Coordinates of C-alpha atoms and ligand atoms in Angstrom, one line a residue:
M1 CA -0.1 0.0 0.0
A2 CA 1.2 3.5 -0.9
K3 CA 2.4 5.9 1.5
S4 CA 2.3 9.0 -0.5
I5 CA 1.5 9.4 -4.0
I6 CA 2.5 12.6 -6.2
L7 CA 1.0 13.1 -9.5
V8 CA 3.4 14.5 -12.1
A9 CA 1.9 15.7 -15.2
G10 CA 3.3 18.0 -18.2
S11 CA 2.7 18.2 -21.8
P12 CA 4.0 15.8 -24.2
G13 CA 7.7 17.1 -24.8
A14 CA 8.1 19.4 -21.7
G15 CA 10.8 16.6 -20.7
K16 CA 8.7 14.6 -17.6
T17 CA 10.0 11.9 -17.9
T18 CA 13.7 12.8 -18.4
V19 CA 13.4 15.0 -15.4
L20 CA 11.9 12.3 -13.2
K21 CA 14.4 9.7 -14.1
E22 CA 17.2 12.0 -13.0
A23 CA 15.1 13.2 -10.3
G24 CA 14.5 9.6 -8.9
V25 CA 17.7 8.2 -8.3
S26 CA 18.0 10.1 -4.8
L27 CA 14.5 9.8 -3.9
D28 CA 12.7 7.7 -1.8
C29 CA 10.2 7.2 -4.2
K30 CA 8.8 4.7 -7.0
I31 CA 8.4 6.2 -10.3
V32 CA 5.9 4.7 -12.3
N33 CA 5.2 5.7 -15.8
M34 CA 1.1 5.6 -16.3
G35 CA 1.4 5.5 -20.0
T36 CA 3.8 2.5 -19.5
T37 CA 1.5 0.7 -17.4
M38 CA -1.3 1.4 -19.5
L39 CA 0.7 0.1 -22.4
E40 CA 1.2 -2.9 -20.8
V41 CA -2.3 -3.4 -20.0
G42 CA -3.2 -2.4 -23.2
Q43 CA -1.4 -5.1 -25.2
K44 CA -2.6 -8.0 -22.6
L45 CA -6.0 -7.1 -23.9
G46 CA -4.8 -6.6 -27.4
Y47 CA -6.0 -3.3 -27.9
V48 CA -3.0 -1.3 -28.6
T49 CA 0.8 -2.3 -29.4
D50 CA 2.3 1.2 -29.4
R51 CA 2.1 3.9 -26.5
D52 CA 0.9 6.4 -29.1
Q53 CA -2.2 4.5 -30.2
I54 CA -3.7 4.5 -26.2
R55 CA -5.3 8.0 -26.8
Y56 CA -7.1 6.9 -29.9
L57 CA -8.9 4.1 -28.2
S58 CA -12.8 4.3 -27.9
L59 CA -13.8 6.0 -24.6
K60 CA -14.8 2.6 -23.2
K61 CA -11.4 1.0 -24.1
F62 CA -9.6 3.9 -22.8
N63 CA -11.2 4.2 -19.3
E64 CA -11.0 0.2 -19.2
V65 CA -7.5 0.4 -20.0
R66 CA -6.7 3.2 -17.5
N67 CA -8.9 1.1 -14.5
K68 CA -6.5 -1.6 -14.8
A69 CA -3.4 0.6 -14.7
L70 CA -4.6 1.8 -11.5
D71 CA -5.3 -1.5 -10.3
E72 CA -1.6 -2.8 -11.0
I73 CA -0.5 1.0 -9.8
E74 CA -2.6 0.4 -6.0
K75 CA -0.3 -3.0 -5.8
V76 CA 2.9 -1.0 -5.1
A77 CA 4.1 -0.2 -2.1
G78 CA 6.0 2.9 -0.6
N79 CA 5.9 6.5 -2.2
I80 CA 5.4 6.9 -5.8
L81 CA 5.6 9.5 -8.7
I82 CA 3.6 8.9 -11.1
D83 CA 4.7 10.2 -14.5
T84 CA 1.1 10.7 -15.9
H85 CA -0.7 13.6 -18.0
A86 CA -3.1 16.4 -16.8
S87 CA -4.9 16.0 -20.1
V88 CA -4.7 13.7 -23.2
G89 CA -5.0 15.8 -26.4
E90 CA -6.1 14.2 -30.0
N91 CA -6.6 16.4 -32.8
G92 CA -8.3 19.3 -30.6
R93 CA -10.4 16.8 -28.1
Y94 CA -8.8 16.7 -24.6
L95 CA -9.8 14.1 -21.9
P96 CA -9.2 14.5 -18.3
G97 CA -6.0 12.6 -16.9
F98 CA -7.6 12.0 -13.6
P99 CA -10.9 12.5 -13.4
V100 CA -12.9 12.3 -10.4
S101 CA -13.4 8.4 -10.1
F102 CA -9.3 8.2 -10.7
L103 CA -8.6 10.6 -7.8
N104 CA -10.9 8.2 -5.6
K105 CA -9.7 5.1 -6.8
L106 CA -5.9 5.8 -6.4
G107 CA -6.1 7.4 -2.7
H108 CA -3.2 8.9 -1.0
V109 CA -2.1 11.5 -3.7
K110 CA -0.5 14.2 -1.5
G111 CA 0.7 16.5 -4.2
L112 CA 0.8 17.5 -8.1
I113 CA 3.4 18.7 -10.0
Y114 CA 3.1 20.5 -13.2
I115 CA 6.1 20.4 -15.9
D116 CA 6.0 23.0 -18.1
A117 CA 8.8 24.5 -20.3
P118 CA 8.6 27.1 -23.1
T119 CA 5.9 26.8 -26.0
K120 CA 9.1 27.0 -28.5
D121 CA 11.1 24.3 -26.7
I122 CA 8.5 22.1 -26.3
I123 CA 7.6 21.7 -30.5
E124 CA 11.4 21.6 -31.0
R125 CA 11.6 19.0 -28.7
R126 CA 8.6 17.1 -30.1
S127 CA 10.0 17.4 -33.4
D128 CA 13.4 15.9 -32.5
D129 CA 11.7 12.9 -30.8
P130 CA 11.5 10.1 -33.6
S131 CA 10.7 7.3 -31.3
R132 CA 7.4 8.8 -30.6
K133 CA 4.2 9.7 -32.6
R134 CA 3.1 12.8 -31.1
E135 CA 0.9 15.4 -32.1
H136 CA 2.8 18.2 -34.0
D137 CA 0.6 21.2 -32.6
D138 CA 1.5 24.5 -33.4
A139 CA 2.0 27.2 -30.5
H140 CA -1.6 28.2 -30.3
T141 CA -2.7 24.4 -29.5
I142 CA 0.1 24.0 -27.0
D143 CA -0.7 27.1 -25.4
A144 CA -4.3 26.0 -25.1
Q145 CA -3.4 22.5 -23.7
R146 CA -1.5 24.1 -20.8
L147 CA -4.8 26.0 -19.9
I148 CA -6.6 22.9 -20.4
N149 CA -3.9 21.0 -18.1
I150 CA -3.9 23.7 -15.5
S151 CA -7.5 23.9 -15.1
M152 CA -7.6 20.2 -14.4
L153 CA -4.8 20.3 -12.0
S154 CA -6.4 23.3 -10.6
F155 CA -9.9 21.1 -10.1
A156 CA -7.5 18.3 -8.6
S157 CA -6.2 20.4 -6.4
A158 CA -8.9 22.1 -5.0
Y159 CA -11.0 18.8 -4.9
L160 CA -8.0 16.5 -2.9
N161 CA -7.2 20.2 -1.1
I162 CA -3.3 19.4 -1.9
P163 CA -0.9 21.5 -3.3
L164 CA -0.1 22.3 -7.0
Y165 CA 3.6 22.8 -7.9
V166 CA 4.4 24.3 -11.6
V167 CA 8.0 24.0 -12.2
I168 CA 9.1 25.3 -15.6
N169 CA 11.8 23.1 -17.5
R170 CA 13.9 25.6 -19.0
Q171 CA 16.2 24.5 -21.7
D172 CA 19.8 23.4 -20.7
S173 CA 18.5 24.2 -17.1
L174 CA 18.2 20.3 -16.5
R175 CA 19.8 20.2 -13.3
K176 CA 18.0 23.4 -11.8
T177 CA 14.6 21.5 -12.8
V178 CA 15.9 18.2 -11.2
A179 CA 16.9 20.1 -8.0
E180 CA 13.3 22.2 -7.9
I181 CA 11.3 18.6 -8.2
K182 CA 13.5 17.1 -5.4
G183 CA 12.9 19.9 -3.2
R184 CA 8.8 19.8 -3.7
V185 CA 8.8 16.2 -3.5
H186 CA 10.5 16.2 -0.2
E187 CA 8.1 19.0 1.0
V188 CA 5.1 17.0 0.0
L189 CA 6.5 13.8 1.7
G190 CA 7.7 16.0 4.8
A191 CA 4.1 17.7 5.3
S192 CA 2.0 14.3 5.3
D193 CA 3.9 13.0 8.5
Ligands
LIG1 P1 3.6 9.0 -22.2 O1 4.7 8.5 -23.0 O2 3.7 10.0 -21.0 O3 3.3 10.1 -23.2 O4 2.0 8.1 -21.9 C1 1.8 7.4 -23.3 C2 0.3 7.7 -23.2 O5 -0.5 7.0 -22.1 C3 -0.4 8.8 -23.4 O6 -0.5 9.4 -24.7 C4 -2.1 8.6 -22.8 O7 -2.7 8.1 -24.2 C5 -1.5 7.4 -21.8 N1 -2.1 8.3 -20.5 C6 -0.8 8.5 -19.8 N2 -1.7 8.9 -18.6 C7 -2.6 8.7 -18.6 C8 -3.7 9.2 -17.9 N3 -3.6 10.0 -16.6 N4 -5.1 8.8 -18.4 C9 -5.2 8.6 -19.6 N5 -4.2 8.4 -20.4 C10 -3.0 8.7 -20.1
LIG2 MG1 6.7 11.0 -21.1

């Protein structure tokens, strides 16, 4: 049973996974990638073969995969940082990354971290990543999704009465971002004692 869970969200390309990988080394937390857990569940069910297919599933299958992924995450002991998304965007449609049913089911969520980056850096990182089939959104679309993400996170913060932190991952400042994330994680874990 997890002690404390922190949801870490960010626009695709903001650098969330890279930052968490670095930060996780010295933290008393397991890092669970929601996309990877959903991919494993979706593969077992025969729904997807690639993580970038998940957002195109029917709503029924999308929710089924996410619920089964949450069942897996519930089995993880200790503190957990969940690498996830506040909204899942697909061609102008946005689905909530953590609806009320998710927040109620998971329990133990003590903090929210939003890793953001300047829009131009997000555009560059997405086009430099051939391993992914990401949306190639323009600056206005990325800015719109940032508003939606912050709205989703603000809702979760108010619903659970927990803090929301916004960390900006600037180009060439990975070390600074990592240090900031570690500080915030310590703050959340310390406050839950
Ligand atoms: P990522 O590798 O972090 O971009 O995650 C891969 C995919 O997993 C995303 O494109 C989403 O389709 C899915 N995913 C991750 N987190 C969530 C979430 N909280 N709710 C729904 N889908 C999610
Ligand atoms: Mg990622």
